[in-house]
């Protein structure tokens, strides 16, 4: 491996203690069931599924959550399993959850004595892995229908730099009709992971993704897109914003979820809410997922909601959602959910309900919205005056 890449990745590994939070920390938070007016109550300390006590249980859930971002497997395609996930959801007050695989596998190099479990554990490379979607599908299809309907599976196992990638999406749709409800998380620019991944650097407006975006529009599937707004080491710039703008502008009929609002580790931008506001104003087909590091680094540093982010979300109350971004292992799922409580508490009750729950469900395919609630309003990107 080139020495420059090795030094770059090794310096990133210093953050691996915090990095494990991406696997277990980053979360959810609120709401009532759409149209029902009823708040679902769960006991945080005891799972209604197993009755076991949770080590992470600290308080009773105050919100019902629709988790907009969750990975069934980690970077080795390993998982605690759906029964553990369901118990964690029950304890955290999560009634619905997006679920996807992981499109990359972390390679275990011959020279490494310890098997890595996360992309920042060492400087070995990562490679694209399409089988992840079949792992998710087979697990979900073993559940009874009641439990399965709580999950909203997204196809993710594509190499976003390969123009053949759309064939994989079509194949998954053919193999498992009526199962898939979205596409993503698709990786574009992703801090150190981009440098560690074999092959061409992914970007949101790569020609390989055009056919996937078009297919998503045809099939009424939202697309969750992770792509940073700038590069590590270039603070207060937005060098990748033009790529995101190009992608969403050329595909106005595709609904995009911009994961983490374009923020990643060590991305530093001042007055970022103004940038996000201008972007949402211009692109009504984009929603924002506030999971992972954008929440503790920007939205609510030290657990205290930033007034500028509160104002931004109130300005666009139908355009934001929250998620755990849990990656395969769920021992800290409840704590990750609870981190959003201070922010939700600071919002207007109606806005909080939308952000914690309704906005994610509203972006799903019409066939899913009708099943969840027959009179669910069509997806809308309107904002408050």
Tab-separated table of C-alpha atoms in Angstrom:
chain	number	residue	atom	x	y	z
A	1	UNK	CA	0.000	0.000	0.000
A	2	UNK	CA	1.357	3.488	-0.821
A	3	UNK	CA	2.902	5.138	2.205
A	4	UNK	CA	0.758	8.246	1.813
A	5	UNK	CA	-2.447	6.223	2.002
A	6	UNK	CA	-1.063	4.212	4.932
A	7	UNK	CA	-0.254	7.327	6.937
A	8	UNK	CA	-3.616	8.855	6.068
A	9	UNK	CA	-5.569	5.831	7.205
A	10	UNK	CA	-3.454	5.252	10.307
A	11	UNK	CA	-4.046	8.810	11.434
A	12	UNK	CA	-7.749	8.169	11.002
A	13	UNK	CA	-7.460	5.062	13.139
A	14	UNK	CA	-6.775	7.315	16.093
A	15	UNK	CA	-10.460	8.116	15.881
A	16	UNK	CA	-11.495	4.458	16.005
A	17	UNK	CA	-12.569	4.695	19.616
A	18	UNK	CA	-15.107	7.257	18.534
A	19	UNK	CA	-15.571	5.393	15.260
A	20	UNK	CA	-17.259	2.505	16.983
A	21	UNK	CA	-20.077	4.936	17.678
A	22	UNK	CA	-21.000	4.576	14.008
A	23	UNK	CA	-21.733	0.938	14.736
A	24	UNK	CA	-23.693	1.482	17.910
A	25	UNK	CA	-24.302	5.144	18.597
A	26	UNK	CA	-26.366	7.664	16.660
A	27	UNK	CA	-29.935	7.828	16.834
A	28	UNK	CA	-33.573	8.362	16.797
A	29	UNK	CA	-36.291	9.899	18.692
A	30	UNK	CA	-40.049	10.538	18.496
A	31	UNK	CA	-43.696	10.500	17.611
A	32	UNK	CA	-47.221	9.345	17.267
A	33	UNK	CA	-48.496	6.855	14.712
A	34	UNK	CA	-49.481	8.703	11.521
A	35	UNK	CA	-53.149	9.474	11.509
A	36	UNK	CA	-53.946	7.561	14.690
A	37	UNK	CA	-53.212	10.244	17.267
A	38	UNK	CA	-52.036	7.535	19.653
A	39	UNK	CA	-48.628	7.498	21.264
A	40	UNK	CA	-47.203	4.006	21.564
A	41	UNK	CA	-45.761	3.255	24.992
A	42	UNK	CA	-42.790	0.950	25.588
A	43	UNK	CA	-40.905	0.139	28.778
A	44	UNK	CA	-37.298	1.174	28.347
A	45	UNK	CA	-36.090	-1.108	31.114
A	46	UNK	CA	-37.840	-4.249	30.003
A	47	UNK	CA	-38.318	-5.578	26.496
A	48	UNK	CA	-41.917	-6.615	25.796
A	49	UNK	CA	-40.495	-9.311	23.534
A	50	UNK	CA	-38.231	-11.109	26.006
A	51	UNK	CA	-38.697	-9.476	29.406
A	52	UNK	CA	-34.930	-9.125	29.767
A	53	UNK	CA	-33.397	-6.106	31.448
A	54	UNK	CA	-31.418	-3.801	29.202
A	55	UNK	CA	-28.013	-2.603	30.331
A	56	UNK	CA	-28.472	0.569	28.297
A	57	UNK	CA	-31.987	1.333	29.566
A	58	UNK	CA	-31.968	4.648	31.399
A	59	UNK	CA	-35.454	6.076	31.003
A	60	UNK	CA	-38.854	5.285	29.588
A	61	UNK	CA	-39.234	6.309	25.932
A	62	UNK	CA	-40.890	9.680	25.515
A	63	UNK	CA	-41.312	9.433	21.740
A	64	UNK	CA	-42.240	6.855	19.147
A	65	UNK	CA	-39.539	6.667	16.502
A	66	UNK	CA	-39.267	5.710	12.861
A	67	UNK	CA	-35.539	4.991	12.457
A	68	UNK	CA	-34.520	6.386	9.065
A	69	UNK	CA	-31.049	4.840	8.975
A	70	UNK	CA	-30.002	1.384	10.210
A	71	UNK	CA	-27.612	-1.302	8.950
A	72	UNK	CA	-28.430	-4.954	9.573
A	73	UNK	CA	-24.765	-5.976	9.235
A	74	UNK	CA	-21.372	-4.445	9.972
A	75	UNK	CA	-18.309	-4.099	7.745
A	76	UNK	CA	-17.707	-7.851	8.014
A	77	UNK	CA	-21.354	-8.638	7.161
A	78	UNK	CA	-21.907	-9.815	10.731
A	79	UNK	CA	-24.977	-9.020	12.837
A	80	UNK	CA	-26.639	-9.570	16.191
A	81	UNK	CA	-29.706	-10.785	14.290
A	82	UNK	CA	-33.249	-9.596	13.829
A	83	UNK	CA	-34.559	-10.845	17.167
A	84	UNK	CA	-31.983	-8.735	19.004
A	85	UNK	CA	-32.842	-5.813	16.742
A	86	UNK	CA	-36.554	-6.166	17.435
A	87	UNK	CA	-35.918	-6.240	21.193
A	88	UNK	CA	-33.763	-3.120	20.928
A	89	UNK	CA	-36.438	-1.384	18.879
A	90	UNK	CA	-39.094	-2.257	21.449
A	91	UNK	CA	-36.952	-0.922	24.299
A	92	UNK	CA	-36.137	2.261	22.398
A	93	UNK	CA	-39.714	2.985	21.356
A	94	UNK	CA	-39.023	2.384	17.662
A	95	UNK	CA	-42.055	1.117	15.774
A	96	UNK	CA	-40.586	1.285	12.250
A	97	UNK	CA	-37.042	1.135	10.921
A	98	UNK	CA	-35.237	1.453	7.647
A	99	UNK	CA	-32.943	-1.548	7.226
A	100	UNK	CA	-30.093	-2.088	4.782
A	101	UNK	CA	-26.970	-4.157	4.484
A	102	UNK	CA	-23.457	-2.758	4.171
A	103	UNK	CA	-22.143	-2.273	0.660
A	104	UNK	CA	-18.493	-2.649	1.680
A	105	UNK	CA	-16.440	-5.329	3.419
A	106	UNK	CA	-13.306	-4.497	5.387
A	107	UNK	CA	-10.459	-6.722	4.187
A	108	UNK	CA	-8.343	-8.651	6.722
A	109	UNK	CA	-4.808	-8.353	5.402
A	110	UNK	CA	-2.280	-11.174	5.796
A	111	UNK	CA	0.025	-8.914	7.819
A	112	UNK	CA	-2.615	-7.966	10.376
A	113	UNK	CA	-2.781	-10.172	13.500
A	114	UNK	CA	-6.112	-8.738	14.651
A	115	UNK	CA	-9.248	-9.063	12.554
A	116	UNK	CA	-10.675	-5.578	11.913
A	117	UNK	CA	-14.361	-5.000	12.559
A	118	UNK	CA	-14.620	-1.378	11.443
A	119	UNK	CA	-13.222	0.512	8.501
A	120	UNK	CA	-10.958	2.679	10.694
A	121	UNK	CA	-9.463	-0.194	12.717
A	122	UNK	CA	-6.419	-0.350	10.437
A	123	UNK	CA	-5.247	0.685	6.967
A	124	UNK	CA	-6.396	-2.426	5.087
A	125	UNK	CA	-8.678	-1.805	2.143
A	126	UNK	CA	-12.429	-2.245	1.670
A	127	UNK	CA	-14.232	-3.742	-1.310
A	128	UNK	CA	-17.778	-3.612	-2.695
A	129	UNK	CA	-20.015	-6.527	-1.731
A	130	UNK	CA	-23.323	-7.184	-3.492
A	131	UNK	CA	-24.383	-10.240	-1.488
A	132	UNK	CA	-25.249	-7.974	1.449
A	133	UNK	CA	-28.735	-7.400	0.028
A	134	UNK	CA	-29.478	-11.103	-0.160
A	135	UNK	CA	-28.348	-11.478	3.473
A	136	UNK	CA	-30.910	-8.855	4.481
A	137	UNK	CA	-33.664	-10.308	2.297
A	138	UNK	CA	-33.273	-13.864	3.586
A	139	UNK	CA	-33.315	-12.704	7.196
A	140	UNK	CA	-36.434	-10.577	6.731
A	141	UNK	CA	-38.336	-13.294	4.874
A	142	UNK	CA	-37.954	-15.596	7.883
A	143	UNK	CA	-39.929	-13.213	10.094
A	144	UNK	CA	-43.662	-13.371	10.514
A	145	UNK	CA	-45.492	-10.681	8.578
A	146	UNK	CA	-46.241	-8.497	11.613
A	147	UNK	CA	-42.562	-8.149	12.524
A	148	UNK	CA	-41.404	-7.927	8.912
A	149	UNK	CA	-43.709	-4.977	8.244
A	150	UNK	CA	-41.866	-2.951	10.880
A	151	UNK	CA	-38.797	-2.953	8.622
A	152	UNK	CA	-38.355	-0.952	5.432
A	153	UNK	CA	-35.515	-2.564	3.434
A	154	UNK	CA	-33.288	-0.587	1.090
A	155	UNK	CA	-31.043	-2.101	-1.603
A	156	UNK	CA	-27.445	-1.044	-0.987
A	157	UNK	CA	-25.053	-3.649	-2.426
A	158	UNK	CA	-23.855	-1.775	-5.489
A	159	UNK	CA	-20.543	-0.372	-6.608
A	160	UNK	CA	-21.548	3.228	-7.383
A	161	UNK	CA	-18.715	3.578	-9.906
A	162	UNK	CA	-19.799	0.570	-12.013
A	163	UNK	CA	-22.246	1.231	-14.845
A	164	UNK	CA	-23.451	-2.364	-14.426
A	165	UNK	CA	-24.681	-1.557	-10.909
A	166	UNK	CA	-28.273	-0.968	-11.997
A	167	UNK	CA	-28.440	-4.632	-13.052
A	168	UNK	CA	-27.982	-5.650	-9.419
A	169	UNK	CA	-30.822	-3.372	-8.305
A	170	UNK	CA	-33.128	-4.770	-10.976
A	171	UNK	CA	-32.153	-8.319	-10.010
A	172	UNK	CA	-32.997	-7.702	-6.359
A	173	UNK	CA	-36.366	-6.238	-7.334
A	174	UNK	CA	-37.097	-9.310	-9.477
A	175	UNK	CA	-35.941	-11.826	-6.888
A	176	UNK	CA	-37.890	-10.272	-4.034
A	177	UNK	CA	-40.958	-8.432	-5.368
A	178	UNK	CA	-42.745	-6.189	-2.876
A	179	UNK	CA	-39.880	-6.467	-0.373
A	180	UNK	CA	-37.696	-3.477	-1.214
A	181	UNK	CA	-38.843	0.029	-0.286
A	182	UNK	CA	-35.799	2.125	-1.167
A	183	UNK	CA	-32.222	2.220	-2.416
A	184	UNK	CA	-29.224	3.085	-0.267
A	185	UNK	CA	-27.249	3.947	1.668
A	186	UNK	CA	-25.255	4.631	-1.500
A	187	UNK	CA	-21.738	5.844	-0.760
A	188	UNK	CA	-20.217	8.839	-2.465
A	189	UNK	CA	-17.455	10.783	-0.712
A	190	UNK	CA	-16.989	9.312	2.771
A	191	UNK	CA	-14.002	10.655	4.763
A	192	UNK	CA	-11.264	7.994	5.125
A	193	UNK	CA	-13.428	5.230	3.709
A	194	UNK	CA	-13.118	6.709	0.216
A	195	UNK	CA	-9.322	6.444	0.399
A	196	UNK	CA	-9.489	2.896	1.753
A	197	UNK	CA	-11.884	1.541	-0.879
A	198	UNK	CA	-10.543	-0.263	-3.931
A	199	UNK	CA	-11.061	1.340	-7.335
A	200	UNK	CA	-12.439	4.608	-8.592
A	201	UNK	CA	-13.625	7.187	-6.074
A	202	UNK	CA	-17.405	7.231	-5.772
A	203	UNK	CA	-19.292	10.495	-6.219
A	204	UNK	CA	-23.006	11.307	-6.257
A	205	UNK	CA	-23.151	12.412	-9.896
A	206	UNK	CA	-21.200	9.479	-11.326
A	207	UNK	CA	-22.653	8.250	-14.609
A	208	UNK	CA	-23.099	4.788	-13.057
A	209	UNK	CA	-25.723	6.189	-10.691
A	210	UNK	CA	-27.869	7.908	-13.304
A	211	UNK	CA	-29.644	4.707	-14.311
A	212	UNK	CA	-30.182	3.795	-10.644
A	213	UNK	CA	-31.710	7.193	-9.898
A	214	UNK	CA	-33.976	6.822	-12.944
A	215	UNK	CA	-35.028	3.339	-11.898
A	216	UNK	CA	-35.755	4.608	-8.389
A	217	UNK	CA	-38.118	7.234	-9.809
A	218	UNK	CA	-39.865	4.643	-11.993
A	219	UNK	CA	-40.335	2.271	-9.052
A	220	UNK	CA	-41.297	5.016	-6.556
A	221	UNK	CA	-38.267	4.227	-4.360
A	222	UNK	CA	-36.417	6.861	-2.309
A	223	UNK	CA	-32.616	6.942	-2.517
A	224	UNK	CA	-30.459	7.385	0.600
A	225	UNK	CA	-27.185	9.008	-0.414
A	226	UNK	CA	-24.087	9.460	1.737
A	227	UNK	CA	-21.728	11.992	0.251
A	228	UNK	CA	-19.714	14.578	2.131
A	229	UNK	CA	-20.065	18.243	1.306
A	230	UNK	CA	-16.300	18.743	1.401
A	231	UNK	CA	-13.031	16.955	2.038
A	232	UNK	CA	-11.265	16.383	5.322
A	233	UNK	CA	-8.577	19.023	5.661
A	234	UNK	CA	-10.450	21.702	3.698
A	235	UNK	CA	-12.503	23.495	6.371
A	236	UNK	CA	-15.161	26.021	5.420
A	237	UNK	CA	-15.356	24.843	1.819
A	238	UNK	CA	-18.105	23.025	-0.071
A	239	UNK	CA	-16.076	21.464	-2.859
A	240	UNK	CA	-18.437	18.505	-3.340
A	241	UNK	CA	-21.700	20.448	-3.155
A	242	UNK	CA	-21.775	20.957	-6.929
A	243	UNK	CA	-21.753	17.174	-7.398
A	244	UNK	CA	-24.770	16.716	-5.126
A	245	UNK	CA	-26.523	19.618	-6.822
A	246	UNK	CA	-25.881	18.121	-10.246
A	247	UNK	CA	-27.225	14.710	-9.222
A	248	UNK	CA	-30.473	15.887	-7.620
A	249	UNK	CA	-31.093	18.556	-10.287
A	250	UNK	CA	-30.854	16.108	-13.171
A	251	UNK	CA	-33.210	13.668	-11.416
A	252	UNK	CA	-36.063	15.869	-10.148
A	253	UNK	CA	-38.496	12.941	-9.970
A	254	UNK	CA	-36.258	10.965	-7.622
A	255	UNK	CA	-36.635	11.480	-3.865
A	256	UNK	CA	-33.246	11.755	-2.159
A	257	UNK	CA	-32.346	11.398	1.512
A	258	UNK	CA	-29.053	13.221	2.089
A	259	UNK	CA	-27.520	11.140	4.854
A	260	UNK	CA	-25.952	13.052	7.758
A	261	UNK	CA	-26.602	16.338	5.923
A	262	UNK	CA	-23.303	15.814	4.089
A	263	UNK	CA	-21.225	15.844	7.271
A	264	UNK	CA	-18.618	13.272	8.269
A	265	UNK	CA	-15.681	13.025	10.648
A	266	UNK	CA	-13.424	16.069	10.831
A	267	UNK	CA	-15.583	18.087	8.422
A	268	UNK	CA	-15.559	21.679	9.647
A	269	UNK	CA	-17.951	24.260	8.223
A	270	UNK	CA	-19.176	27.391	9.976
A	271	UNK	CA	-22.760	28.612	9.555
A	272	UNK	CA	-23.688	25.318	7.937
A	273	UNK	CA	-27.459	25.626	8.531
A	274	UNK	CA	-27.521	28.496	6.026
A	275	UNK	CA	-25.897	26.254	3.404
A	276	UNK	CA	-28.390	23.452	4.050
A	277	UNK	CA	-31.314	25.888	3.948
A	278	UNK	CA	-30.276	27.272	0.567
A	279	UNK	CA	-29.875	23.750	-0.786
A	280	UNK	CA	-33.297	22.589	0.428
A	281	UNK	CA	-34.906	25.740	-0.922
A	282	UNK	CA	-33.619	24.976	-4.409
A	283	UNK	CA	-34.204	21.217	-4.371
A	284	UNK	CA	-37.661	20.092	-3.219
A	285	UNK	CA	-36.787	16.447	-3.947
A	286	UNK	CA	-34.219	16.277	-1.120
A	287	UNK	CA	-34.739	15.299	2.522
A	288	UNK	CA	-32.061	15.295	5.252
A	289	UNK	CA	-31.115	12.522	7.673
A	290	UNK	CA	-29.564	13.882	10.896
A	291	UNK	CA	-27.947	10.635	12.017
A	292	UNK	CA	-24.313	9.874	12.858
A	293	UNK	CA	-21.742	12.583	13.603
A	294	UNK	CA	-23.740	15.543	12.311
A	295	UNK	CA	-25.942	15.350	15.403
A	296	UNK	CA	-23.293	15.556	18.187
A	297	UNK	CA	-20.908	17.713	16.154
A	298	UNK	CA	-23.352	20.237	14.720
A	299	UNK	CA	-27.015	19.830	15.648
A	300	UNK	CA	-26.655	19.382	19.408
A	301	UNK	CA	-23.040	19.731	20.595
A	302	UNK	CA	-22.643	18.390	24.132
A	303	UNK	CA	-26.331	17.494	24.056
A	304	UNK	CA	-27.453	21.125	23.726
A	305	UNK	CA	-29.552	21.913	20.619
A	306	UNK	CA	-28.053	24.588	18.407
A	307	UNK	CA	-30.594	27.417	17.875
A	308	UNK	CA	-29.653	27.742	14.199
A	309	UNK	CA	-30.419	24.067	13.572
A	310	UNK	CA	-33.686	24.336	15.478
A	311	UNK	CA	-34.684	27.276	13.296
A	312	UNK	CA	-33.666	25.368	10.164
A	313	UNK	CA	-35.779	22.346	11.029
A	314	UNK	CA	-38.752	24.525	11.963
A	315	UNK	CA	-38.417	26.262	8.600
A	316	UNK	CA	-38.524	22.911	6.790
A	317	UNK	CA	-40.544	20.715	9.174
A	318	UNK	CA	-41.316	18.016	6.586
A	319	UNK	CA	-37.771	17.626	5.303
A	320	UNK	CA	-35.758	16.243	8.233
A	321	UNK	CA	-35.605	12.802	9.826
A	322	UNK	CA	-33.494	11.005	12.415
A	323	UNK	CA	-31.857	7.605	12.505
A	324	UNK	CA	-29.661	5.395	14.632
A	325	UNK	CA	-27.107	4.521	11.954
A	326	UNK	CA	-26.502	1.423	14.050
A	327	UNK	CA	-24.204	-0.983	12.216
A	328	UNK	CA	-24.926	-4.640	12.928
A	329	UNK	CA	-24.691	-4.534	16.750
A	330	UNK	CA	-27.356	-3.108	19.022
A	331	UNK	CA	-26.085	-3.022	22.604
A	332	UNK	CA	-26.211	0.797	22.625
A	333	UNK	CA	-29.314	1.259	20.521
A	334	UNK	CA	-31.486	2.702	23.305
A	335	UNK	CA	-28.855	5.260	24.303
A	336	UNK	CA	-28.463	6.263	20.675
A	337	UNK	CA	-32.193	6.858	20.399
A	338	UNK	CA	-32.287	8.909	23.571
A	339	UNK	CA	-29.605	11.312	22.418
A	340	UNK	CA	-32.195	12.993	20.179
A	341	UNK	CA	-34.581	13.803	23.032
A	342	UNK	CA	-33.176	17.256	23.881
A	343	UNK	CA	-33.438	18.364	20.251
A	344	UNK	CA	-36.946	16.985	19.836
A	345	UNK	CA	-38.014	18.550	23.112
A	346	UNK	CA	-36.879	21.941	21.826
A	347	UNK	CA	-38.975	21.715	18.640
A	348	UNK	CA	-42.662	22.488	18.320
A	349	UNK	CA	-44.616	19.298	19.147
A	350	UNK	CA	-45.898	18.898	15.587
A	351	UNK	CA	-42.430	19.377	14.114
A	352	UNK	CA	-40.927	16.957	16.607
A	353	UNK	CA	-43.485	14.305	15.672
A	354	UNK	CA	-42.686	14.724	12.003
A	355	UNK	CA	-38.918	14.641	12.459
A	356	UNK	CA	-38.931	11.662	14.803
A	357	UNK	CA	-41.429	9.571	12.917
A	358	UNK	CA	-43.687	10.787	10.145
A	359	UNK	CA	-41.217	12.283	7.669
A	360	UNK	CA	-39.401	9.013	7.079
A	361	UNK	CA	-42.614	7.053	6.562
A	362	UNK	CA	-43.953	9.763	4.242
A	363	UNK	CA	-41.039	9.380	1.829
A	364	UNK	CA	-41.600	5.635	1.332
A	365	UNK	CA	-43.372	4.243	-1.758
A	366	UNK	CA	-47.095	4.941	-2.051
A	367	UNK	CA	-47.914	1.240	-1.720
A	368	UNK	CA	-46.188	1.230	1.678
A	369	UNK	CA	-47.815	4.453	2.882
A	370	UNK	CA	-51.221	3.087	1.958
A	371	UNK	CA	-50.542	-0.068	3.939
A	372	UNK	CA	-49.386	1.900	6.975
A	373	UNK	CA	-52.342	4.244	6.863
A	374	UNK	CA	-54.885	4.446	4.040
A	375	UNK	CA	-55.248	8.225	4.201
A	376	UNK	CA	-51.575	9.130	4.472
A	377	UNK	CA	-51.026	12.307	2.491
A	378	UNK	CA	-48.856	12.103	-0.635
A	379	UNK	CA	-45.202	12.818	-0.046
A	380	UNK	CA	-44.587	16.546	-0.036
A	381	UNK	CA	-41.544	18.766	0.187
A	382	UNK	CA	-43.504	21.828	1.234
A	383	UNK	CA	-42.115	24.071	3.948
A	384	UNK	CA	-43.658	26.376	6.461
A	385	UNK	CA	-43.909	30.002	5.414
